[in-house]
Coordinates of C-alpha atoms in Angstrom, one line a residue:
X193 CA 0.0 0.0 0.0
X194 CA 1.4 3.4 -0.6
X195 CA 3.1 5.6 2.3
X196 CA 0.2 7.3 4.4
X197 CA -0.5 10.5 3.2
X198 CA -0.7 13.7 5.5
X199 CA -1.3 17.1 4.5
X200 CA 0.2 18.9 7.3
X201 CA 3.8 16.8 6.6
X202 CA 7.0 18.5 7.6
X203 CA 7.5 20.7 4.7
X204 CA 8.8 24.6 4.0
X205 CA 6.5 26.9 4.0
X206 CA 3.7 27.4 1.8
X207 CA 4.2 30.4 -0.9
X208 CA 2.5 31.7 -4.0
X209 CA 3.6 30.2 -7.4
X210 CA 2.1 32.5 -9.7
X211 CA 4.9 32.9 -12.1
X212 CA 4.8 28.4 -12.4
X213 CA 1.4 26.8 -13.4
X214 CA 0.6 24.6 -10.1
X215 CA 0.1 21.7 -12.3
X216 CA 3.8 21.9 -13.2
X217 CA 4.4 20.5 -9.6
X218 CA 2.0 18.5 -9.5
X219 CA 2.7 16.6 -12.5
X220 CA 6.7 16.2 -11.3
X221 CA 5.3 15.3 -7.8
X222 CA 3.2 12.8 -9.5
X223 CA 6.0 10.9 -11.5
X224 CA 8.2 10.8 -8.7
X225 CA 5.9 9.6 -6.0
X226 CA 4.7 6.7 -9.0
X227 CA 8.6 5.4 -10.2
X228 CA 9.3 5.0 -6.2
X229 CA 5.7 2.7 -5.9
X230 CA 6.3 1.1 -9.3
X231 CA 9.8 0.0 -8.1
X232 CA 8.7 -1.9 -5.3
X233 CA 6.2 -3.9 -7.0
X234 CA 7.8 -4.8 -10.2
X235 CA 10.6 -5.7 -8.6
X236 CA 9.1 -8.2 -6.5
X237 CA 8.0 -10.1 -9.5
X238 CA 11.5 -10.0 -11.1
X239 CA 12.8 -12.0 -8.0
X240 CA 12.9 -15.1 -9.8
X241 CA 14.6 -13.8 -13.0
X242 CA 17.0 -11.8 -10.7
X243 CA 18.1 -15.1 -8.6
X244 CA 18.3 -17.1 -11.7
X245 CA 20.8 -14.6 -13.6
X246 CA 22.9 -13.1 -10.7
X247 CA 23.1 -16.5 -8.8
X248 CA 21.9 -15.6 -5.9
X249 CA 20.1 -17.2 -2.9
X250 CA 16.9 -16.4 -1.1
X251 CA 19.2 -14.5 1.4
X252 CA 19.9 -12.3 -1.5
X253 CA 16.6 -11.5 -2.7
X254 CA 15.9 -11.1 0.4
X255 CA 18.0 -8.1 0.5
X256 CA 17.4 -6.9 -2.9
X257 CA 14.1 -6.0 -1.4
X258 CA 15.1 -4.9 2.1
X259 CA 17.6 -2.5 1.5
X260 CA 15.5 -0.3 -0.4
X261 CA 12.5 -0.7 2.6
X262 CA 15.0 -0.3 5.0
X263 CA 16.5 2.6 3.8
X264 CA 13.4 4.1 2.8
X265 CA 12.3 3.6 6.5
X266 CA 15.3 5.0 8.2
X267 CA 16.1 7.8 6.4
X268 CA 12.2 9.3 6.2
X269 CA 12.3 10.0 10.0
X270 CA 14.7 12.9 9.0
X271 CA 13.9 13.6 5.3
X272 CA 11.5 16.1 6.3
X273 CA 14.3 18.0 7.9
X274 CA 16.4 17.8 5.0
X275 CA 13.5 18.9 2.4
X276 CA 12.7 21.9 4.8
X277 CA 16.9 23.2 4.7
X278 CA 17.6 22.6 0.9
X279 CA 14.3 24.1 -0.1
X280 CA 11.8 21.3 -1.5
X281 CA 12.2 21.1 -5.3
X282 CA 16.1 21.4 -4.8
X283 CA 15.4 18.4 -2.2
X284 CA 13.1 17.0 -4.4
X285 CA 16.0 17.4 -7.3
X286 CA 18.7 15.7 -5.3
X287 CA 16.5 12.4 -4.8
X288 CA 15.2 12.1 -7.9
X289 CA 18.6 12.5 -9.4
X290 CA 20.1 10.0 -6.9
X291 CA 17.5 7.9 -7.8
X292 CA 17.9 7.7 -11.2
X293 CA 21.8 7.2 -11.0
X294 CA 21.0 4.4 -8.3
X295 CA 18.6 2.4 -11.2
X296 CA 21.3 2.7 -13.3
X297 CA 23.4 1.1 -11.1
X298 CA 20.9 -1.4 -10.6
X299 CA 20.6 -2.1 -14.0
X300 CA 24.4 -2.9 -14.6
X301 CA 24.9 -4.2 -11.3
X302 CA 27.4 -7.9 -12.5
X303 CA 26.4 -9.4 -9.3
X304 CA 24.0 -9.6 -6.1
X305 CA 26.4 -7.6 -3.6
X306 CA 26.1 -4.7 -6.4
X307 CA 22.5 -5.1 -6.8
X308 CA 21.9 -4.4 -3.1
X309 CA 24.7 -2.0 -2.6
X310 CA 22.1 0.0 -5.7
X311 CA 19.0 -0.8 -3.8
X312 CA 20.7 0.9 -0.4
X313 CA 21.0 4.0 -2.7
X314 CA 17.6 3.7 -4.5
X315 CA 16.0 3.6 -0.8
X316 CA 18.0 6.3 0.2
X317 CA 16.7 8.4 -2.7
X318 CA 13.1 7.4 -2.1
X319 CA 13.0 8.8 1.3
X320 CA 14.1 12.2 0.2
X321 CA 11.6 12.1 -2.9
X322 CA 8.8 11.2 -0.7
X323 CA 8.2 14.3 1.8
X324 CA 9.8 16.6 -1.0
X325 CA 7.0 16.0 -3.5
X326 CA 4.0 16.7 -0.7
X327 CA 6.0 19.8 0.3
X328 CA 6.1 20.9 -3.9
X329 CA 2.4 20.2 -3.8
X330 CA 1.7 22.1 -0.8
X331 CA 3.6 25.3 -2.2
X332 CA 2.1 25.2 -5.4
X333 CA -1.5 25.4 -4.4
X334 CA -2.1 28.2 -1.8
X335 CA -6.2 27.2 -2.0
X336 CA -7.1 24.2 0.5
X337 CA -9.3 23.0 -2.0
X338 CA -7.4 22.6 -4.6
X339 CA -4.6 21.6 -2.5
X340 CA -6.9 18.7 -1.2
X341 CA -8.1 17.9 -5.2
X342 CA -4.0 17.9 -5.8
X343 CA -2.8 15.2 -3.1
X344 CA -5.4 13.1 -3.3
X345 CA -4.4 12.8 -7.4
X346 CA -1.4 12.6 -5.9
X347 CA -2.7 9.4 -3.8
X348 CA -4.7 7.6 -6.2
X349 CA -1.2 7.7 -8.5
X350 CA 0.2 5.8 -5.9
X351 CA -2.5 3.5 -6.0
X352 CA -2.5 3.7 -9.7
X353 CA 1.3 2.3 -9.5
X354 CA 0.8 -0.1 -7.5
X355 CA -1.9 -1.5 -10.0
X356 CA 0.8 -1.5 -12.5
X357 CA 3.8 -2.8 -10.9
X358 CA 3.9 -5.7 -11.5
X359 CA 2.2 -6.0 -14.6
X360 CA 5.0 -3.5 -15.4
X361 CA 7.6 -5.6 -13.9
X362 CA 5.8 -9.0 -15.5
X363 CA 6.1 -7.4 -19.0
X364 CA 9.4 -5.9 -18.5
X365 CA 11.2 -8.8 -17.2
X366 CA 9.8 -11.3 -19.9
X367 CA 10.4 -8.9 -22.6
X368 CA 13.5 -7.5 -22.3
X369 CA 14.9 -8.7 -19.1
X370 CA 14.8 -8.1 -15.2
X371 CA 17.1 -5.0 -15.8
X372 CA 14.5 -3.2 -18.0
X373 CA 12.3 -3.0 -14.4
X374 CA 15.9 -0.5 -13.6
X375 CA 16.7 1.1 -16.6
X376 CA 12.5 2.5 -17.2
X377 CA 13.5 4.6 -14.5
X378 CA 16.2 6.5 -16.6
X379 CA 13.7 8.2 -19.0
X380 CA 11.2 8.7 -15.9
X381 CA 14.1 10.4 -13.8
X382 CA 14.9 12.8 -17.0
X383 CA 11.1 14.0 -17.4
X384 CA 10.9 14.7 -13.6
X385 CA 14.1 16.9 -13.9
X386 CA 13.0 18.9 -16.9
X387 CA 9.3 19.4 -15.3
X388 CA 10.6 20.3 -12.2
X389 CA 13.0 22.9 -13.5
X390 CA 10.1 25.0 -15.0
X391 CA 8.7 25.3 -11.2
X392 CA 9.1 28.2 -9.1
X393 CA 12.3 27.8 -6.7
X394 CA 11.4 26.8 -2.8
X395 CA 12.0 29.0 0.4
X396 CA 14.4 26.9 2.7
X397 CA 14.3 27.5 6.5
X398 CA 16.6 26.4 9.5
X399 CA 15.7 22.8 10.3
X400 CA 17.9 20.1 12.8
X401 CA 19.0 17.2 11.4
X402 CA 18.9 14.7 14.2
X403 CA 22.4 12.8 13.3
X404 CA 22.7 10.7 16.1
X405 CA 19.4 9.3 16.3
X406 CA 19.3 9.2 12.3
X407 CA 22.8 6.9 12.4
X408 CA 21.2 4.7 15.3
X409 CA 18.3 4.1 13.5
X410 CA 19.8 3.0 10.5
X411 CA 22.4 0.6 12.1
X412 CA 19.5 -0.9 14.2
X413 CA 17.1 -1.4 11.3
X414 CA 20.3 -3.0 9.3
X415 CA 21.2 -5.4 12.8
X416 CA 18.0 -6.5 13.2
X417 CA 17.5 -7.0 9.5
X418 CA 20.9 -9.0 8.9
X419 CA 20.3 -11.0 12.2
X420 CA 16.8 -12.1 10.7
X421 CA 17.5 -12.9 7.1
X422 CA 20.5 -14.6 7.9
X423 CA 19.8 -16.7 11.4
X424 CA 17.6 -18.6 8.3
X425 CA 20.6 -19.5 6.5
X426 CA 23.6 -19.5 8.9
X427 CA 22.1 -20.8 12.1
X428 CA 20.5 -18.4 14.5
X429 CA 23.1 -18.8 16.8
X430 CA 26.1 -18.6 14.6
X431 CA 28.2 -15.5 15.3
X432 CA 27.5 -13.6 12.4
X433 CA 23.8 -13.6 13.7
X434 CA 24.2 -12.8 17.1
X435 CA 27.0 -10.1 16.2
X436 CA 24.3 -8.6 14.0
X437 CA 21.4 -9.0 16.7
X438 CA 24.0 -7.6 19.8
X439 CA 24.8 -4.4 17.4
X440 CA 20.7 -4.0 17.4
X441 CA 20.8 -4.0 20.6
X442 CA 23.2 -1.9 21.2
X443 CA 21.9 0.8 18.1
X444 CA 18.6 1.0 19.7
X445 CA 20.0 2.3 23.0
X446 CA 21.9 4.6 21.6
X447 CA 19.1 5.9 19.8
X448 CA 16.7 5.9 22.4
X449 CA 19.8 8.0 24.7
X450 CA 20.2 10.1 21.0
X451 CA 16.3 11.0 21.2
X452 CA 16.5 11.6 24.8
X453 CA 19.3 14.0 24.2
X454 CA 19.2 15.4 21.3
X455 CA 16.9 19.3 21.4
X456 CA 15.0 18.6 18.6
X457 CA 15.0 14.8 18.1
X458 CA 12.9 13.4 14.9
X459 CA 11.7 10.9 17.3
X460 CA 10.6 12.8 20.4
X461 CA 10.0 10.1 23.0
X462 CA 6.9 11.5 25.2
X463 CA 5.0 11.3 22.0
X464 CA 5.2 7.6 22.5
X465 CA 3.7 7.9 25.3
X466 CA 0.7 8.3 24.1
X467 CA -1.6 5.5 24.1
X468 CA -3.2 6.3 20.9
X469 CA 0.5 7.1 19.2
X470 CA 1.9 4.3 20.0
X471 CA -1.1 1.9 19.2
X472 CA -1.5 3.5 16.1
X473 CA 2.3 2.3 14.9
X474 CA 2.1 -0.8 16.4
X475 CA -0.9 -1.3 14.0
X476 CA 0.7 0.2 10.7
X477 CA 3.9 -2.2 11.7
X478 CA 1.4 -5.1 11.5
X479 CA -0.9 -4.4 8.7
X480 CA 2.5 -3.5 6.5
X481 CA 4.1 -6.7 8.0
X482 CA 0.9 -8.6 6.2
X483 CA 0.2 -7.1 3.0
X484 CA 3.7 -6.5 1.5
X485 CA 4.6 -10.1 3.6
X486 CA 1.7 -11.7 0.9
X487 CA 3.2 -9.6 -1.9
X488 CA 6.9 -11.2 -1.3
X489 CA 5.5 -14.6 -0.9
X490 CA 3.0 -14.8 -3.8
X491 CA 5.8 -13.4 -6.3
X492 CA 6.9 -16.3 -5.4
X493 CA 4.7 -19.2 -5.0
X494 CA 3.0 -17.7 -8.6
X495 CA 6.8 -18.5 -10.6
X496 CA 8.4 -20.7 -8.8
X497 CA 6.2 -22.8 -7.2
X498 CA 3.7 -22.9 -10.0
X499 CA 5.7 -21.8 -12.8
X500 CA 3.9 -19.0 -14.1
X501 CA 5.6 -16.6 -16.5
X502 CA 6.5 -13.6 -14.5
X503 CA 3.4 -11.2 -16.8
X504 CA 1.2 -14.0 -15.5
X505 CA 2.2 -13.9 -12.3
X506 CA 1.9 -9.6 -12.5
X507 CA -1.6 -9.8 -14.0
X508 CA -2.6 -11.6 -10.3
X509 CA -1.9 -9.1 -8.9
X510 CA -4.2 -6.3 -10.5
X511 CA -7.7 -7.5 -9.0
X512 CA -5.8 -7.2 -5.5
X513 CA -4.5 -3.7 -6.9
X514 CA -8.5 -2.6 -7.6
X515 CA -9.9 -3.9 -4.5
X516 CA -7.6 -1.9 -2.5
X517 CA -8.1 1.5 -4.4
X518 CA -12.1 1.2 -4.4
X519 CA -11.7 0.3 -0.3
X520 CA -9.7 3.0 0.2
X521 CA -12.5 5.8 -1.3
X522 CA -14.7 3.6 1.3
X523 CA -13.0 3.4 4.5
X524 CA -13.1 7.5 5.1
X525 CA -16.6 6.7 4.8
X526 CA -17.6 4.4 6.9
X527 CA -14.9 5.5 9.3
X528 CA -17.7 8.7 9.8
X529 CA -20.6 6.5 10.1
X530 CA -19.8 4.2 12.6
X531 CA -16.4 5.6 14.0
X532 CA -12.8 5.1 13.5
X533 CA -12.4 2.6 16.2
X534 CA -14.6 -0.3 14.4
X535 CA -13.1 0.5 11.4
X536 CA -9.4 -0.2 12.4
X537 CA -10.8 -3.4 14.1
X538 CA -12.5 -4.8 11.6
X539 CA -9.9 -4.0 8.7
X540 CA -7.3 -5.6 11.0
X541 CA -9.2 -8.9 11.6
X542 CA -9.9 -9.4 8.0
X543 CA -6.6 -8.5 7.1
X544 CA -5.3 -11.6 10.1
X545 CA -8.6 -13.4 8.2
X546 CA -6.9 -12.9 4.9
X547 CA -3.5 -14.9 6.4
X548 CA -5.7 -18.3 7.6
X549 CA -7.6 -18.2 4.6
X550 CA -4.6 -18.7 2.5
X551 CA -2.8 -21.2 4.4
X552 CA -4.2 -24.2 2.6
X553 CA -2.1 -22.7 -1.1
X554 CA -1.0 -25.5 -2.8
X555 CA 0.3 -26.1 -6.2
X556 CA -2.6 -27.2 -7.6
X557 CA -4.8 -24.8 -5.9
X558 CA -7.2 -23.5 -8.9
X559 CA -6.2 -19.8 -9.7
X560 CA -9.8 -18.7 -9.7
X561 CA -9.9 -19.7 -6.0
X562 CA -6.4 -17.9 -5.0
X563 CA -7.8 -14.8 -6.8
X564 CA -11.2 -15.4 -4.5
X565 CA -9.0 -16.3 -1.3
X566 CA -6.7 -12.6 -1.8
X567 CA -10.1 -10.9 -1.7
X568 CA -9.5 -10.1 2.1
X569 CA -5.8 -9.0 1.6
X570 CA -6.9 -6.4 -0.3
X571 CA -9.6 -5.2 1.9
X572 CA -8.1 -5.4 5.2
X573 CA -4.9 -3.2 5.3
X574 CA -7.2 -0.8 2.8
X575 CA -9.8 -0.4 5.0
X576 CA -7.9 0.3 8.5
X577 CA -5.2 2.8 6.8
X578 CA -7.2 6.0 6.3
X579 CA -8.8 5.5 9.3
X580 CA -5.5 4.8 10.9
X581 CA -3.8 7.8 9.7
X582 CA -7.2 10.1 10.8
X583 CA -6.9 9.0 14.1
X584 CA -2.8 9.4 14.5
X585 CA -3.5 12.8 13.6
X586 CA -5.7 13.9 15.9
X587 CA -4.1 12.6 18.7
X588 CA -0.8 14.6 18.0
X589 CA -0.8 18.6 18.4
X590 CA -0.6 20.3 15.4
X591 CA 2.9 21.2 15.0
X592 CA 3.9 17.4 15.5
X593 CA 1.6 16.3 12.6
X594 CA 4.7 16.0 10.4
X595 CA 6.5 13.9 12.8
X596 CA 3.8 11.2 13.5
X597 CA 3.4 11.0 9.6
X598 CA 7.0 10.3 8.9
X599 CA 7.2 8.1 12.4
X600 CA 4.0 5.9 11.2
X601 CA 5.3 5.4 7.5
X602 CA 8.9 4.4 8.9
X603 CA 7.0 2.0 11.0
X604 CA 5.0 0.9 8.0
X605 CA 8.0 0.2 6.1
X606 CA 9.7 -1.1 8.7
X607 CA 6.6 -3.7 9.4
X608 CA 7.0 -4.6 5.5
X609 CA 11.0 -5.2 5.5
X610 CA 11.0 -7.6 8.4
X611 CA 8.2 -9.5 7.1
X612 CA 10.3 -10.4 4.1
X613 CA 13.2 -10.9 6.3
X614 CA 11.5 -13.5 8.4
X615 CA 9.7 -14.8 5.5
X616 CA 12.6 -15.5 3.7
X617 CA 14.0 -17.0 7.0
X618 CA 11.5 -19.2 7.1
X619 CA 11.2 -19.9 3.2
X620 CA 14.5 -21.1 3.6
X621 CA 14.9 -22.8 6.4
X622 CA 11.9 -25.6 5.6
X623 CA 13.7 -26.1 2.1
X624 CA 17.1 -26.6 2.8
X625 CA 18.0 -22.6 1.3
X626 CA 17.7 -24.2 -2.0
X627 CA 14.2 -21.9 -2.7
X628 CA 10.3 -22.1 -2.5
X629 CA 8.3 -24.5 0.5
X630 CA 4.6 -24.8 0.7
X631 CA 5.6 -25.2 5.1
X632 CA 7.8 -22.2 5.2
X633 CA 5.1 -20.2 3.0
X634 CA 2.3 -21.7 5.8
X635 CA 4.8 -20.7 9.1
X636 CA 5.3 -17.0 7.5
X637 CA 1.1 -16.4 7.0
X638 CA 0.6 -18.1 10.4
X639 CA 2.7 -15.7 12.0
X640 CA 1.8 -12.8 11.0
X641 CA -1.6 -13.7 11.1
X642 CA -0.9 -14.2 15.0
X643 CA 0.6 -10.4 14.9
X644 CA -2.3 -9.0 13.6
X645 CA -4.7 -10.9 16.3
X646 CA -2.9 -9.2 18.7
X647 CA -3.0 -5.5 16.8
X648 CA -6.7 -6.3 16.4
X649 CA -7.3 -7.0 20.1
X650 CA -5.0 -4.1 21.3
X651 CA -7.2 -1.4 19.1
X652 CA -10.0 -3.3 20.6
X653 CA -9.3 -2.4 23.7
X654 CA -7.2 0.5 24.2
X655 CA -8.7 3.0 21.9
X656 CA -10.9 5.4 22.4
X657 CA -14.6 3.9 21.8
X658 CA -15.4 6.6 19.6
X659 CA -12.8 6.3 17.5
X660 CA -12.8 10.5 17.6
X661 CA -9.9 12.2 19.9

């Protein structure tokens, strides 16, 4: 699903753009926010073809999709900052262009360790692109209105790329090869540049980067990811594994002593405190952990356990693609009509519904019924987010709406990356490391569908019964 959206993100100050057409910035927004959506997606079902030509193992596909999340995760909790002190479209200019030298990279990458070192980059790049484009958007329309009409084109784009992702990627890669899903990017990154140059420049203001506590975040995201992925293949007590688990440890001290520190931390600690804060990211963690834990898994079982051409296996994923757009115009809704509360509830325990359901996956398994059976995937996470996202807001003051925005989409990400990791963990670890397993795929949708039991009965019971702050 794409990042949560928020209107009141961390970006520089609003101005008039009268000598720019506001569509200008809307239109480069637009691209940016849909190659960064696109590249997750289509290059989920280029996994196969990637393992196949690089040689590398489910530990490396692992982290050919994990060191963009993780990135993309880490660095958003400060990229707010960073759009805010460059100015937003010279922000916006820096990732895009990063982004675009990183698919190239990917493209020509000779081997998996340069493939990921790419992806680090390409995450990196997203993080940066992401609050930049809101904070282009917000500057070029000074009328709430048509500010509003703006991001939510802005949203449905996302949704929009999503759709095509791995159709995209399924064409791509069966066409021309998995680095085509890299080099589309190129032309994409050139467009963006030229759009954006015709827009008005941004006002930049003072804004602390939180170094520390950006560093610690990074290396305990990266510990925890490597001690994961790899306690799958090299033993979960083999040194490697516990060196990588000790330096989480360790990282997320010295983040929390960073935040506790620091004057103007982009965590600030007594906003977890909240109840309804930190129940809120617990939730997104979850619902993320589930929905892009399927996506990984049914890239997957569609090629290599049933040996579907990777368009084949991209065209199963539009219908899931649709029911989440046309949920999301619905949840905002119902989330009026019968409160937020129920809303997050109920999309939670379909979503957890949506895990059991699909445990019984086989190879034979008619498609017609696995299309029927993602039916809940797509409604679950769709219907809690917005609601989700409404009530985050409200619970924060005002001027912290930018922080719990980024904070819940790190979370989000975050939710997504480790449920590859210990999905791959477990892939692996049921077939010898050699590739797909019908009991690894069964452990993986059991366990999160646990997780999200125990989101569902947390909202349940600790927030508020009106689902209003």
């Amino acid at each position: 699903m794409p990042p949560t959206v928020v209107t009141s993100a961390p970006t520089s100050a609003p101005v008039s753009l009268s000598t720019a057409p506001p569509t200008l910035a809307l239109l480069a927004s637009l691209l940016g926010f849909t190659v960064i959506t696109v590249d997750v997606s289509a290059v989920n079902i280029a996994l196969p073809a990637i393992r196949t030509s690089l040689h590398g193992g489910m530990a490396g596909l692992q982290w050919v999709v994990d060191a963009y999340t993780l990135m993309f995760a880490a660095l958003m909790l400060s990229a707010g900052a960073l759009a805010d002190r460059a100015g937003a479209r010279r922000a916006y200019a820096w990732g895009v262009g990063l982004f675009t030298l990183a698919s190239l990279a990917c493209a020509l990458a000779p081997g998996i360790g340069a493939l990921i070192a790419a992806r680090v980059a390409q995450g990196g790049a997203a993080a940066i692109v992401m609050p930049a484009s809101l904070a282009l958007i917000r500057q070029a329309y000074d009328d709430p209105r048509r500010r509003a009409r703006a991001i939510a084109m802005w949203t449905v784009g996302g949704s929009v790329a999503m759709a095509a992702g791995p159709v995209l990627g399924g064409v791509l890669t069966e066409g021309a090869g998995w680095r085509a899903v890299f080099l589309l990017n190129l032309p994409i990154g050139a467009v963006i540049l030229a759009v954006l140059a015709r827009t008005a420049p941004s006002p930049r203001r003072p804004a602390p980067i939180d170094l520390a506590g950006q560093a610690t975040a990074v290396l305990t995201l990266a510990g925890l990811a490597f001690a994961v992925i790899e306690g799958g293949h090299l033993g979960w007590t083999s040194a490697p594994v516990l060196g990588a688990a000790a330096l989480a440890v360790v990282a997320g001290l010295g983040f929390y002593a960073a935040e506790k520190r620091h004057r103007a931390p982009m965590v600030p600690l007594p906003l977890l405190r909240e109840r309804k804060v930190s129940v809120s990211l617990a939730i997104g963690f979850a619902v993320n952990a589930g929905f892009y834990g399927i996506v990984f898994l049914l890239g997957l079982y569609f090629q290599q356990l049933r040996g579907m051409s990777a368009i084949a296996a991209g065209l199963m994923f539009v219908p899931l693609a649709v029911i989440i757009t046309s949920t999301n115009l619905v949840s905002p809704r119902m989330a009026e009509r019968i409160g937020r509360r129920r809303v997050i509830v109920a999309g939670q325990a379909v979503l957890a519904l949506a895990m059991f359901v699909l445990l019984p996956l086989a190879a034979d398994t008619p498609l017609w019924l696995v299309l029927v059976l993602l039916i809940p995937t797509g409604m679950g996470g769709a219907f809690a987010v917005p609601a989700l996202t409404a009530l985050l807001m409200d619970a924060v003051p005002a001027h912290r709406a930018g922080t719990a925005s980024g904070l819940l989409n790190a979370l989000r990400q975050t939710g997504g990356a480790m449920a590859v990791a210990l999905f791959g963990a477990l892939l692996a670890a049921d077939s010898g490391g050699t590739g797909f397993s019908l009991p690894g795929m069964r452990a993986a949708l059991l366990t999160v569908g646990l997780l999200l039991c125990a989101t569902t009965a947390l909202a349940a019971w600790l927030l508020p019964r009106d689902g209003v702050s």
